[in-house]
Amino acid sequence: MGKGTNFWNSVRDCFVLSLILAGINFLLDRSDPGWTNLNPTPWLLPAILIGARYGFTAGVISGFLMPALIVLAMTAITHDSVNDALHEHPYFFASFVIAGTVAGEIGSLIRKRSASIQRNNEKLTDENTRLRGELELVLETRLSLQRELATFNAPLCALDDELKMLFSYSQDEFADQLLRALHRLTGLTSAGIYVVEGDRLERTAVVHPTPQLAQRLFLSET
């Protein structure tokens, strides 16, 4: 919202609030315009509300405008001069300026803070949208790659899962499961794992054994 629009809105609101208060003041206590005998006076509300809503400048203007309207009403009823009305209630009228100024300053700070939060929120929203788009692209690429790997019959696409599963077995099962994994992933048909013991090889694991993969092999013959 532009500054010009804010100004006219503040004038409109100030006029409406003043009109409402003037009507209530006239109906309840027409002999005391401005409710100078009340502490605090309800006439402080327009200055405070306008300042809090529209900022520092509007608060200061409404802080001066309220006393001016009250002084005019006083002089019209009591027929005293403006100077007499001001000197009779100096702190009363000063409170309007102070209240409007303080409320306006607080309103300006709140509006600046709100604008900063809104800008940060917009940045975070844009960043979140961008990251969501990138994530969708990554997921789409991953699915496409998996489909292509499946189409080309690439069993190695599950290699990471197979390796993780291997390390979940005990030491006694590891060698046998390793051969089974190689059989599934690489098409290995027949293999064995041997350990050297002196002059011979002792078989510790085997998959699809053949005569060549005997339980014991001598190093001199192998």
N, CA, C and O of each residue as an XYZ file, in Angstrom:
888
protein
N       0.853     -1.191      0.000
C       0.000      0.000      0.000
C       0.888      1.240      0.000
O       1.849      1.323      0.765
N       0.553      2.229     -0.886
C       1.371      3.414     -1.005
C       1.169      4.380      0.142
O       0.230      4.265      0.930
N       2.101      5.358      0.211
C       2.032      6.336      1.288
C       0.782      7.202      1.174
O       0.162      7.544      2.182
N       0.413      7.557     -0.066
C      -0.774      8.377     -0.245
C      -2.036      7.675      0.229
O      -2.891      8.277      0.879
N      -2.141      6.409     -0.099
C      -3.301      5.634      0.340
C      -3.333      5.516      1.853
O      -4.394      5.623      2.468
N      -2.163      5.295      2.454
C      -2.073      5.219      3.916
C      -2.527      6.514      4.569
O      -3.230      6.495      5.580
N      -2.122      7.642      3.988
C      -2.485      8.942      4.555
C      -3.988      9.137      4.565
O      -4.566      9.508      5.587
N      -4.623      8.886      3.427
C      -6.067      9.111      3.357
C      -6.825      8.090      4.197
O      -7.879      8.404      4.750
N      -6.308      6.895      4.294
C      -6.946      5.912      5.175
C      -6.855      6.338      6.640
O      -7.803      6.176      7.408
N      -5.689      6.890      7.012
C      -5.533      7.346      8.397
C      -6.460      8.524      8.683
O      -7.035      8.608      9.768
N      -6.612      9.437      7.718
C      -7.539     10.559      7.891
C      -8.968     10.054      8.032
O      -9.720     10.527      8.884
N      -9.333      9.105      7.204
C     -10.687      8.542      7.269
C     -10.944      7.883      8.617
O     -11.968      8.128      9.254
N     -10.003      7.046      9.043
C     -10.182      6.346     10.321
C     -10.216      7.316     11.488
O     -11.013      7.160     12.413
N      -9.352      8.312     11.443
C      -9.324      9.310     12.509
C     -10.655     10.068     12.572
O     -11.175     10.331     13.656
N     -11.193     10.411     11.417
C     -12.466     11.120     11.364
C     -13.592     10.246     11.919
O     -14.426     10.723     12.689
N     -13.619      8.972     11.531
C     -14.680      8.064     11.984
C     -14.607      7.860     13.496
O     -15.623      7.930     14.188
N     -13.382      7.603     14.011
C     -13.233      7.398     15.459
C     -13.603      8.651     16.244
O     -14.254      8.575     17.286
N     -13.179      9.804     15.732
C     -13.497     11.059     16.422
C     -14.999     11.313     16.421
O     -15.555     11.772     17.419
N     -15.648     11.018     15.319
C     -17.088     11.218     15.223
C     -17.835     10.317     16.200
O     -18.794     10.743     16.843
N     -17.384      9.063     16.304
C     -18.029      8.128     17.231
C     -17.842      8.587     18.676
O     -18.791      8.591     19.461
N     -16.606      8.975     19.022
C     -16.336      9.435     20.380
C     -17.091     10.716     20.699
O     -17.610     10.883     21.803
N     -17.148     11.621     19.721
C     -17.863     12.876     19.953
C     -19.346     12.610     20.234
O     -19.943     13.246     21.102
N     -19.935     11.660     19.489
C     -21.331     11.318     19.728
C     -21.532     10.726     21.105
O     -22.486     11.079     21.799
N     -20.636      9.819     21.517
C     -20.762      9.214     22.847
C     -20.541     10.258     23.936
O     -21.248     10.292     24.942
N     -19.532     11.113     23.706
C     -19.239     12.170     24.676
C     -20.435     13.121     24.816
O     -20.767     13.542     25.924
N     -21.066     13.449     23.717
C     -22.220     14.356     23.746
C     -23.394     13.720     24.485
O     -24.094     14.395     25.240
N     -23.606     12.437     24.271
C     -24.745     11.764     24.914
C     -24.513     11.545     26.410
O     -25.447     11.663     27.203
N     -23.265     11.225     26.804
C     -23.005     10.881     28.202
C     -22.651     12.084     29.066
O     -23.063     12.161     30.224
N     -21.890     13.023     28.507
C     -21.440     14.160     29.343
C     -21.113     15.336     28.422
O     -19.948     15.632     28.153
N     -22.157     15.991     27.951
C     -21.955     17.088     26.999
C     -21.309     18.319     27.626
O     -20.793     19.184     26.919
N     -21.339     18.394     28.954
C     -20.734     19.552     29.618
C     -19.215     19.417     29.743
O     -18.546     20.382     30.112
N     -18.661     18.242     29.445
C     -17.214     18.016     29.568
C     -16.670     17.464     28.254
O     -16.368     16.274     28.155
N     -16.543     18.337     27.233
C     -15.992     17.861     25.959
C     -14.537     17.414     26.125
O     -13.713     18.130     26.694
N     -14.244     16.223     25.619
C     -12.901     15.675     25.754
C     -12.728     14.828     26.986
O     -11.680     14.207     27.160
N     -13.754     14.781     27.875
C     -13.689     14.004     29.101
C     -12.407     14.318     29.879
O     -11.621     13.432     30.215
N     -12.231     15.589     30.146
C     -11.027     16.010     30.871
C     -11.025     15.518     32.318
O      -9.968     15.454     32.947
N     -12.184     15.175     32.844
C     -12.264     14.704     34.229
C     -11.977     13.207     34.361
O     -11.860     12.688     35.470
N     -11.864     12.521     33.225
C     -11.554     11.088     33.257
C     -10.060     10.885     33.063
O      -9.424     11.603     32.291
N      -9.503      9.907     33.763
C      -8.073      9.617     33.644
C      -7.880      8.091     33.566
O      -8.068      7.404     34.570
N      -7.513      7.556     32.407
C      -7.231      8.290     31.166
C      -8.515      8.588     30.410
O      -9.529      7.915     30.593
N      -8.461      9.577     29.580
C      -9.629      9.950     28.799
C      -9.777      9.033     27.584
O      -8.771      8.689     26.964
N     -10.984      8.629     27.227
C     -11.200      7.793     26.042
C     -10.741      8.451     24.746
O     -10.541      7.775     23.737
N     -10.572      9.787     24.776
C     -10.147     10.480     23.557
C      -8.696     10.165     23.176
O      -8.242     10.551     22.099
N      -7.972      9.468     24.052
C      -6.618      9.027     23.691
C      -6.639      7.883     22.669
O      -5.663      7.655     21.955
N      -7.770      7.171     22.616
C      -7.843      5.990     21.749
C      -7.580      6.290     20.271
O      -6.821      5.556     19.639
N      -8.182      7.348     19.689
C      -7.891      7.595     18.269
C      -6.415      7.821     17.985
O      -5.886      7.279     17.015
N      -5.740      8.613     18.815
C      -4.313      8.871     18.590
C      -3.506      7.581     18.702
O      -2.608      7.335     17.897
N      -3.832      6.750     19.712
C      -3.087      5.499     19.905
C      -3.361      4.518     18.769
O      -2.434      3.915     18.228
N      -4.627      4.359     18.408
C      -4.982      3.391     17.368
C      -4.450      3.803     15.992
O      -3.936      2.974     15.240
N      -4.580      5.071     15.681
C      -4.088      5.551     14.381
C      -2.564      5.409     14.307
O      -2.025      4.974     13.290
N      -1.871      5.782     15.398
C      -0.414      5.645     15.407
C       0.024      4.208     15.281
O       0.952      3.903     14.531
N      -0.639      3.312     16.011
C      -0.263      1.899     15.948
C      -0.556      1.302     14.581
O       0.163      0.415     14.121
N      -1.616      1.786     13.924
C      -2.009      1.201     12.632
C      -1.209      1.779     11.472
O      -0.822      1.041     10.566
N      -0.950      3.107     11.483
C      -0.381      3.739     10.296
C       1.034      4.276     10.500
O       1.622      4.795      9.550
N       1.594      4.174     11.683
C       2.990      4.549     11.870
C       3.195      5.885     12.559
O       2.261      6.521     13.048
N       4.473      6.284     12.576
C       4.924      7.442     13.368
C       4.256      8.738     12.939
O       3.709      9.453     13.778
N       4.290      9.055     11.643
C       3.753     10.325     11.164
C       2.269     10.447     11.472
O       1.812     11.484     11.953
N       1.520      9.392     11.195
C       0.074      9.423     11.464
C      -0.188      9.553     12.956
O      -1.140     10.222     13.359
N       0.653      8.914     13.794
C       0.476      9.033     15.237
C       0.697     10.451     15.728
O      -0.057     10.949     16.565
N       1.738     11.107     15.204
C       2.021     12.488     15.611
C       0.892     13.422     15.169
O       0.448     14.276     15.936
N       0.435     13.253     13.931
C      -0.625     14.128     13.417
C      -1.909     13.945     14.225
O      -2.555     14.920     14.609
N      -2.270     12.685     14.478
C      -3.489     12.448     15.269
C      -3.311     12.924     16.700
O      -4.278     13.335     17.341
N      -2.058     12.873     17.220
C      -1.794     13.377     18.566
C      -2.006     14.872     18.686
O      -2.354     15.355     19.763
N      -1.808     15.615     17.617
C      -2.088     17.057     17.620
C      -3.537     17.353     17.230
O      -4.129     18.329     17.690
N      -4.099     16.489     16.370
C      -5.449     16.752     15.874
C      -6.507     16.575     16.959
O      -7.453     17.360     17.028
N      -6.364     15.562     17.801
C      -7.344     15.323     18.862
C      -7.451     16.521     19.822
O      -8.561     16.977     20.096
N      -6.321     17.042     20.342
C      -6.426     18.219     21.208
C      -7.050     19.431     20.521
O      -7.791     20.200     21.133
N      -6.731     19.582     19.225
C      -7.293     20.719     18.491
C      -8.822     20.622     18.436
O      -9.522     21.616     18.631
N      -9.332     19.410     18.167
C     -10.784     19.238     18.115
C     -11.418     19.467     19.485
O     -12.487     20.068     19.592
N     -10.746     18.982     20.534
C     -11.294     19.149     21.887
C     -11.291     20.625     22.299
O     -12.246     21.110     22.906
N     -10.213     21.330     21.964
C     -10.134     22.758     22.287
C     -11.238     23.530     21.577
O     -11.862     24.411     22.169
N     -11.480     23.205     20.318
C     -12.551     23.874     19.580
C     -13.909     23.616     20.233
O     -14.743     24.516     20.333
N     -14.117     22.365     20.676
C     -15.389     22.050     21.338
C     -15.504     22.794     22.668
O     -16.575     23.293     23.013
N     -14.400     22.866     23.410
C     -14.419     23.582     24.697
C     -14.741     25.058     24.517
O     -15.586     25.610     25.222
N     -14.065     25.685     23.573
C     -14.285     27.123     23.352
C     -15.698     27.406     22.857
O     -16.270     28.459     23.139
N     -16.256     26.441     22.111
C     -17.627     26.645     21.622
C     -18.636     26.556     22.752
O     -19.667     27.229     22.726
N     -18.338     25.717     23.752
C     -19.292     25.528     24.850
C     -19.081     26.562     25.956
O     -20.045     27.151     26.446
N     -17.825     26.786     26.352
C     -17.535     27.672     27.494
C     -17.277     29.107     27.072
O     -17.275     30.007     27.911
N     -17.060     29.334     25.779
C     -16.761     30.653     25.235
C     -15.443     31.216     25.776
O     -15.231     32.429     25.761
N     -14.555     30.330     26.255
C     -13.220     30.761     26.670
C     -12.315     30.842     25.446
O     -12.644     30.312     24.385
N     -11.176     31.507     25.600
C     -10.216     31.595     24.504
C      -9.438     30.283     24.391
O      -9.434     29.456     25.303
N      -8.792     30.125     23.258
C      -7.989     28.922     23.034
C      -6.848     28.849     24.034
O      -6.562     27.779     24.571
N      -6.184     29.991     24.293
C      -5.064     30.008     25.248
C      -5.521     29.604     26.648
O      -4.811     28.891     27.356
N      -6.705     30.062     27.042
C      -7.209     29.700     28.373
C      -7.461     28.195     28.472
O      -7.157     27.566     29.486
N      -8.023     27.632     27.398
C      -8.301     26.187     27.409
C      -7.014     25.375     27.476
O      -6.931     24.365     28.174
N      -6.002     25.846     26.725
C      -4.727     25.117     26.727
C      -4.016     25.231     28.067
O      -3.459     24.250     28.562
N      -4.031     26.431     28.661
C      -3.343     26.636     29.937
C      -4.070     25.973     31.108
O      -3.461     25.678     32.136
N      -5.359     25.744     30.946
C      -6.111     25.129     32.027
C      -5.822     23.626     32.135
O      -5.855     23.062     33.229
N      -5.535     22.970     30.976
C      -5.255     21.520     30.967
C      -3.999     21.234     30.147
O      -4.107     20.549     29.130
N      -2.841     21.704     30.519
C      -1.640     21.510     29.688
C      -1.215     20.040     29.600
O      -0.901     19.549     28.516
N      -1.205     19.342     30.736
C      -0.759     17.944     30.721
C      -1.765     17.035     30.005
O      -1.406     16.034     29.387
N      -3.007     17.417     30.114
C      -4.054     16.657     29.432
C      -3.823     16.665     27.924
O      -3.881     15.622     27.274
N      -3.559     17.855     27.372
C      -3.348     17.949     25.924
C      -1.982     17.387     25.513
O      -1.845     16.834     24.422
N      -0.979     17.525     26.375
C       0.340     16.966     26.046
C       0.297     15.448     25.978
O       1.059     14.832     25.233
N      -0.604     14.843     26.767
C      -0.688     13.381     26.767
C      -1.100     12.836     25.398
O      -0.712     11.727     25.032
N      -1.891     13.614     24.635
C      -2.300     13.172     23.301
C      -1.097     13.072     22.364
O      -0.938     12.096     21.630
N      -0.263     14.098     22.409
C       0.917     14.119     21.541
C       1.862     12.981     21.907
O       2.385     12.282     21.039
N       2.070     12.808     23.221
C       2.983     11.744     23.673
C       2.438     10.368     23.295
O       3.166      9.515     22.786
N       1.134     10.166     23.554
C       0.539      8.864     23.251
C       0.571      8.567     21.756
O       0.896      7.451     21.351
N       0.234      9.562     20.934
C       0.263      9.356     19.481
C       1.661      9.087     18.967
O       1.855      8.233     18.102
N       2.658      9.826     19.506
C       4.041      9.641     19.060
C       4.567      8.258     19.437
O       5.158      7.561     18.612
N       4.344      7.868     20.698
C       4.822      6.549     21.155
C       4.134      5.426     20.383
O       4.787      4.488     19.926
N       2.820      5.528     20.243
C       2.087      4.495     19.505
C       2.530      4.441     18.050
O       2.635      3.361     17.469
N       2.792      5.614     17.456
C       3.256      5.642     16.073
C       4.619      4.998     15.910
O       4.855      4.263     14.952
N       5.525      5.276     16.854
C       6.856      4.677     16.789
C       6.776      3.157     16.946
O       7.432      2.414     16.215
N       5.981      2.713     17.890
C       5.812      1.265     18.072
C       5.183      0.639     16.830
O       5.591     -0.434     16.388
N       4.184      1.325     16.275
C       3.551      0.824     15.058
C       4.528      0.726     13.898
O       4.494     -0.236     13.131
N       5.418      1.746     13.765
C       6.412      1.722     12.694
C       7.375      0.555     12.874
O       7.712     -0.133     11.911
N       7.818      0.336     14.112
C       8.730     -0.783     14.381
C       8.064     -2.121     14.063
O       8.681     -3.012     13.479
N       6.799     -2.246     14.456
C       6.085     -3.497     14.195
C       5.916     -3.716     12.696
O       6.060     -4.835     12.203
N       5.608     -2.634     11.973
C       5.419     -2.757     10.528
C       6.718     -3.118      9.831
O       6.726     -3.932      8.907
N       7.840     -2.503     10.279
C       9.132     -2.851      9.684
C       9.478     -4.306      9.958
O       9.949     -5.026      9.077
N       9.234     -4.727     11.207
C       9.513     -6.118     11.560
C       8.632     -7.059     10.759
O       9.096     -8.093     10.281
N       7.367     -6.707     10.613
C       6.444     -7.537      9.849
C       6.864     -7.617      8.383
O       6.796     -8.681      7.768
N       7.304     -6.470      7.823
C       7.749     -6.475      6.424
C       8.987     -7.350      6.250
O       9.110     -8.074      5.262
N       9.918     -7.278      7.232
C      11.126     -8.107      7.166
C      10.774     -9.587      7.245
O      11.324    -10.403      6.506
N       9.856     -9.929      8.145
C       9.431    -11.331      8.271
C       8.749    -11.803      6.988
O       8.944    -12.936      6.549
N       7.944    -10.918      6.394
C       7.253    -11.285      5.164
C       8.245    -11.520      4.028
O       8.085    -12.454      3.242
N       9.289    -10.653      3.941
C      10.302    -10.847      2.899
C      11.043    -12.165      3.101
O      11.281    -12.909      2.150
N      11.408    -12.444      4.361
C      12.092    -13.705      4.638
C      11.209    -14.900      4.326
O      11.673    -15.922      3.822
N       9.923    -14.751      4.637
C       8.982    -15.840      4.350
C       8.870    -16.078      2.849
O       8.794    -17.221      2.397
N       8.859    -14.988      2.076
C       8.782    -15.140      0.623
C      10.042    -15.808      0.085
O       9.969    -16.651     -0.810
N      11.221    -15.423      0.643
C      12.466    -16.062      0.213
C      12.466    -17.543      0.539
O      12.857    -18.371     -0.283
N      12.018    -17.874      1.764
C      11.990    -19.281      2.160
C      10.990    -20.069      1.321
O      11.229    -21.226      0.975
N       9.859    -19.425      0.995
C       8.871    -20.099      0.155
C       9.436    -20.377     -1.233
O       9.258    -21.465     -1.779
N      10.126    -19.373     -1.803
C      10.752    -19.563     -3.118
C      11.813    -20.650     -3.067
O      11.901    -21.490     -3.964
N      12.633    -20.628     -1.992
C      13.678    -21.640     -1.851
C      13.077    -23.029     -1.686
O      13.579    -24.003     -2.248
N      12.002    -23.112     -0.916
C      11.338    -24.398     -0.726
C      10.753    -24.910     -2.036
O      10.834    -26.100     -2.341
N      10.160    -23.996     -2.812
C       9.610    -24.390     -4.110
C      10.705    -24.884     -5.040
O      10.536    -25.872     -5.754
N      11.854    -24.164     -5.019
C      12.979    -24.568     -5.877
C      13.508    -25.936     -5.473
O      13.774    -26.782     -6.327
N      13.663    -26.152     -4.161
C      14.180    -27.434     -3.690
C      13.207    -28.573     -3.984
O      13.620    -29.684     -4.315
N      11.915    -28.287     -3.860
C      10.924    -29.312     -4.199
C      11.014    -29.687     -5.675
O      10.924    -30.859     -6.039
N      11.192    -28.668     -6.517
C      11.334    -28.944     -7.943
C      12.570    -29.781     -8.237
O      12.523    -30.716     -9.037
N      13.701    -29.428     -7.570
C      14.926    -30.195     -7.769
C      14.769    -31.623     -7.256
O      15.254    -32.568     -7.878
N      14.079    -31.778     -6.105
C      13.864    -33.117     -5.554
C      13.011    -33.955     -6.494
O      13.303    -35.130     -6.716
N      11.966    -33.363     -7.046
C      11.124    -34.095     -7.991
C      11.923    -34.512     -9.215
O      11.737    -35.607     -9.746
N      12.832    -33.615     -9.668
C      13.660    -33.946    -10.822
C      14.609    -35.096    -10.495
O      14.808    -35.996    -11.311
N      15.198    -35.061     -9.287
C      16.102    -36.141     -8.880
C      15.353    -37.468     -8.794
O      15.837    -38.493     -9.273
N      14.155    -37.441     -8.173
C      13.373    -38.671     -8.053
C      12.964    -39.203     -9.423
O      12.991    -40.408     -9.672
N      12.589    -38.288    -10.294
C      12.204    -38.704    -11.644
C      13.395    -39.315    -12.382
O      13.262    -40.322    -13.078
N      14.573    -38.681    -12.216
C      15.786    -39.214    -12.853
C      16.147    -40.577    -12.290
O      16.554    -41.475    -13.027
N      15.995    -40.729    -10.964
C      16.307    -42.008    -10.335
C      15.392    -43.111    -10.843
O      15.844    -44.210    -11.166
N      14.087    -42.802    -10.910
C      13.148    -43.800    -11.410
C      13.455    -44.162    -12.857
O      13.389    -45.328    -13.248
N      13.793    -43.140    -13.650
C      14.131    -43.401    -15.047
C      15.369    -44.281    -15.157
O      15.423    -45.192    -15.984
N      16.376    -43.999    -14.305
C      17.590    -44.812    -14.324
C      17.298    -46.243    -13.895
O      17.824    -47.184    -14.489
N      16.470    -46.417    -12.876
C      16.118    -47.762    -12.439
C      15.375    -48.525    -13.531
O      15.595    -49.721    -13.727
N      14.489    -47.818    -14.241
C      13.772    -48.485    -15.334
C      14.733    -48.909    -16.436
O      14.609    -49.998    -16.996
N      15.704    -48.029    -16.748
C      16.670    -48.373    -17.792
C      17.552    -49.545    -17.363
O      17.854    -50.431    -18.163
N      17.965    -49.540    -16.077
C      18.778    -50.649    -15.591
C      18.000    -51.958    -15.633
O      18.541    -53.005    -15.989
N      16.724    -51.884    -15.263
C      15.900    -53.088    -15.324
C      15.715    -53.555    -16.759
O      15.711    -54.755    -17.036
N      15.560    -52.589    -17.681
C      15.388    -52.932    -19.092
C      16.632    -53.632    -19.634
O      16.522    -54.596    -20.391
N      17.814    -53.152    -19.248
C      19.066    -53.741    -19.726
C      19.539    -54.899    -18.845
O      20.656    -55.391    -19.004
N      18.662    -55.341    -17.894
C      18.975    -56.488    -17.049
C      20.314    -56.277    -16.345
O      21.247    -57.060    -16.524
N      20.402    -55.222    -15.547
C      21.638    -54.901    -14.830
C      21.454    -55.242    -13.362
O      20.979    -54.400    -12.600
N      21.815    -56.457    -12.937
C      21.625    -56.826    -11.528
C      22.509    -56.043    -10.575
O      22.230    -55.989     -9.377
N      23.586    -55.424    -11.095
C      24.478    -54.676    -10.204
C      23.820    -53.438     -9.615
O      24.403    -52.796     -8.741
N      22.618    -53.082    -10.069
C      21.939    -51.920     -9.498
C      21.578    -52.162     -8.034
O      21.340    -51.216     -7.283
N      21.537    -53.439     -7.630
C      21.233    -53.762     -6.238
C      22.493    -54.091     -5.442
O      22.413    -54.658     -4.352
N      23.663    -53.731     -5.992
C      24.925    -54.100     -5.346
C      25.049    -53.508     -3.950
O      25.503    -54.187     -3.029
N      24.647    -52.236     -3.780
C      24.803    -51.609     -2.462
C      23.970    -52.323     -1.405
O      24.426    -52.509     -0.277
N      22.742    -52.728     -1.765
C      21.912    -53.452     -0.808
C      22.499    -54.818     -0.486
O      22.458    -55.264      0.660
N      23.053    -55.488     -1.515
C      23.648    -56.801     -1.292
C      24.854    -56.705     -0.363
O      25.038    -57.549      0.514
N      25.680    -55.664     -0.559
C      26.856    -55.507      0.288
C      26.473    -55.216      1.729
O      27.092    -55.738      2.656
N      25.458    -54.387      1.919
C      24.987    -54.113      3.280
C      24.480    -55.382      3.951
O      24.714    -55.603      5.139
N      23.782    -56.216      3.181
C      23.246    -57.440      3.757
C      24.368    -58.416      4.119
O      24.266    -59.153      5.100
N      25.440    -58.415      3.319
C      26.551    -59.329      3.593
C      27.122    -59.110      4.990
O      27.412    -60.066      5.710
N      27.279    -57.861      5.360
C      27.908    -57.554      6.647
C      26.975    -57.758      7.834
O      27.355    -57.510      8.979
N      25.756    -58.208      7.560
C      24.850    -58.528      8.658
C      24.969    -59.986      9.086
O      24.412    -60.383     10.109
N      25.705    -60.794      8.293
C      25.874    -62.213      8.632
C      27.037    -62.394      9.602
O      27.905    -61.532      9.739
N      27.023    -63.543     10.268
C      28.119    -63.873     11.184
C      29.370    -64.265     10.399
O      29.322    -64.431      9.180
N      30.501    -64.412     11.118
C      31.770    -64.740     10.467
C      31.707    -66.116      9.802
O      32.292    -66.315      8.737
N      31.004    -67.061     10.418
C      30.904    -68.401      9.844
C      30.066    -68.425      8.571
O      30.297    -69.249      7.685
N      29.086    -67.513      8.482
C      28.202    -67.492      7.309
C      28.725    -66.601      6.195
O      28.254    -66.694      5.061
N      29.677    -65.748      6.491
C      30.064    -64.698      5.554
C      30.556    -65.262      4.223
O      30.121    -64.818      3.161
N      31.470    -66.246      4.279
C      32.070    -66.761      3.040
C      31.014    -67.387      2.134
O      31.009    -67.147      0.927
N      30.124    -68.186      2.711
C      29.081    -68.823      1.917
C      28.148    -67.799      1.295
O      27.799    -67.904      0.119
N      27.736    -66.789      2.097
C      26.842    -65.755      1.578
C      27.521    -64.887      0.522
O      26.860    -64.396     -0.393
N      28.842    -64.694      0.640
C      29.580    -63.925     -0.362
C      29.518    -64.616     -1.720
O      29.295    -63.970     -2.744
N      29.714    -65.925     -1.721
C      29.640    -66.662     -2.978
C      28.236    -66.623     -3.565
O      28.072    -66.491     -4.777
N      27.232    -66.736     -2.719
C      25.852    -66.672     -3.209
C      25.542    -65.294     -3.810
O      24.846    -65.197     -4.821
N      26.063    -64.229     -3.180
C      25.852    -62.886     -3.720
C      26.534    -62.725     -5.066
O      25.957    -62.142     -5.983
N      27.746    -63.229     -5.199
C      28.453    -63.167     -6.483
C      27.690    -63.948     -7.555
O      27.641    -63.544     -8.717
N      27.099    -65.063     -7.148
C      26.304    -65.844     -8.096
C      25.096    -65.044     -8.592
O      24.787    -65.049     -9.783
N      24.417    -64.357     -7.671
C      23.236    -63.577     -8.057
C      23.599    -62.358     -8.892
O      22.898    -62.024     -9.848
N      24.693    -61.694     -8.533
C      25.007    -60.404     -9.158
C      25.797    -60.532    -10.456
O      25.592    -59.751    -11.385
N      26.676    -61.488    -10.526
C      27.583    -61.567    -11.689
C      27.349    -62.780    -12.561
O      27.975    -62.912    -13.612
N      26.447    -63.682    -12.141
C      26.222    -64.886    -12.930
C      27.287    -65.944    -12.715
O      27.410    -66.871    -13.516
N      28.048    -65.820    -11.657
C      29.058    -66.816    -11.323
C      28.386    -68.176    -11.137
O      27.428    -68.291    -10.373
N      28.879    -69.210    -11.829
C      28.207    -70.524    -11.785
C      28.769    -71.429    -10.724
O      28.012    -72.119    -10.041
N      30.074    -71.449    -10.564
C      30.671    -72.389     -9.619
C      31.949    -71.784     -9.068
O      32.805    -71.319     -9.821
N      32.070    -71.794     -7.740
C      33.257    -71.189     -7.128
C      33.411    -71.709     -5.714
O      32.460    -72.207     -5.111
N      34.617    -71.586     -5.195
C      34.875    -71.988     -3.822
C      35.893    -71.061     -3.194
O      36.648    -70.386     -3.894
N      35.910    -71.030     -1.893
C      36.873    -70.235     -1.133
C      37.720    -71.207     -0.313
O      37.187    -72.068      0.389
N      39.023    -71.063     -0.406
C      39.960    -71.962      0.266
C      40.893    -71.153      1.157
O      41.128    -69.967      0.928
N      41.419    -71.824      2.180
C      42.456    -71.241      3.032
C      43.667    -72.167      3.019
O      43.536    -73.387      2.918
N      44.835    -71.567      3.124
C      46.077    -72.345      3.087
C      46.361    -72.917      4.467
O      46.396    -72.198      5.466
N      46.560    -74.206      4.497
C      46.952    -74.879      5.733
C      48.132    -75.807      5.416
O      47.938    -76.928      4.946
N      49.335    -75.336      5.673
C      50.555    -76.108      5.364
C      50.734    -76.270      3.873
O      50.862    -75.285      3.146
N      50.744    -77.545      3.398
C      50.961    -77.811      1.972
C      49.660    -78.080      1.233
O      49.674    -78.649      0.141
N      48.540    -77.679      1.816
C      47.262    -77.972      1.175
C      46.299    -76.779      1.322
O      46.527    -75.861      2.109
N      45.238    -76.832      0.548
C      44.169    -75.843      0.592
C      42.903    -76.513      1.114
O      42.482    -77.543      0.588
N      42.295    -75.931      2.147
C      41.074    -76.471      2.715
C      39.895    -75.595      2.302
O      39.929    -74.377      2.477
N      38.855    -76.218      1.754
C      37.685    -75.474      1.292
C      36.822    -75.057      2.486
O      36.470    -75.879      3.332
N      36.488    -73.760      2.537
C      35.647    -73.255      3.621
C      34.250    -72.888      3.139
O      33.322    -72.811      3.945
N      34.084    -72.661      1.842
C      32.770    -72.346      1.290
C      32.754    -72.712     -0.178
O      33.791    -72.702     -0.843
N      31.565    -73.037     -0.686
C      31.449    -73.426     -2.085
C      30.030    -73.165     -2.558
O      29.077    -73.253     -1.784
N      29.902    -72.842     -3.845
C      28.602    -72.704     -4.481
C      28.642    -73.534     -5.761
O      29.531    -73.362     -6.595
N      27.664    -74.441     -5.909
C      27.608    -75.363     -7.040
C      28.949    -76.085     -7.220
O      29.651    -75.859     -8.205
N      29.292    -76.930     -6.291
C      30.607    -77.597     -6.355
C      30.749    -78.492     -7.585
O      29.780    -79.086     -8.056
N      31.954    -78.571     -8.081
C      32.330    -79.446     -9.201
C      33.496    -80.311     -8.729
O      34.075    -80.039     -7.678
N      33.848    -81.350     -9.491
C      34.980    -82.192     -9.085
C      36.287    -81.405     -8.882
O      37.117    -81.774     -8.051
N      36.458    -80.332     -9.639
C      37.670    -79.535     -9.482
C      37.703    -78.801     -8.144
O      38.775    -78.448     -7.651
N      36.512    -78.569     -7.552
C      36.434    -77.847     -6.274
C      36.293    -78.860     -5.137
O      35.275    -78.911     -4.447
N      37.324    -79.647     -4.969
C      37.292    -80.678     -3.933
C      37.413    -80.049     -2.551
O      37.772    -78.880     -2.407
N      37.109    -80.846     -1.553
C      37.208    -80.366     -0.187
C      38.635    -80.006      0.177
O      38.874    -79.042      0.904
N      39.608    -80.804     -0.343
C      41.021    -80.539     -0.034
C      41.828    -80.602     -1.329
O      41.701    -81.539     -2.117
N      42.665    -79.573     -1.527
C      43.558    -79.511     -2.687
C      44.998    -79.363     -2.187
O      45.268    -78.636     -1.231
N      45.913    -80.069     -2.857
C      47.315    -79.946     -2.480
C      47.957    -78.869     -3.322
O      47.735    -78.756     -4.528
N      48.779    -78.071     -2.620
C      49.426    -76.949     -3.313
C      50.309    -77.412     -4.465
O      50.400    -76.746     -5.496
N      50.950    -78.545     -4.281
C      51.861    -79.055     -5.327
C      51.112    -79.469     -6.580
O      51.705    -79.529     -7.657
N      49.814    -79.757     -6.463
C      49.022    -80.208     -7.599
C      48.071    -79.115     -8.118
O      47.288    -79.350     -9.038
N      48.149    -77.939     -7.526
C      47.184    -76.887     -7.884
C      47.932    -75.667     -8.436
O      47.306    -74.670     -8.797
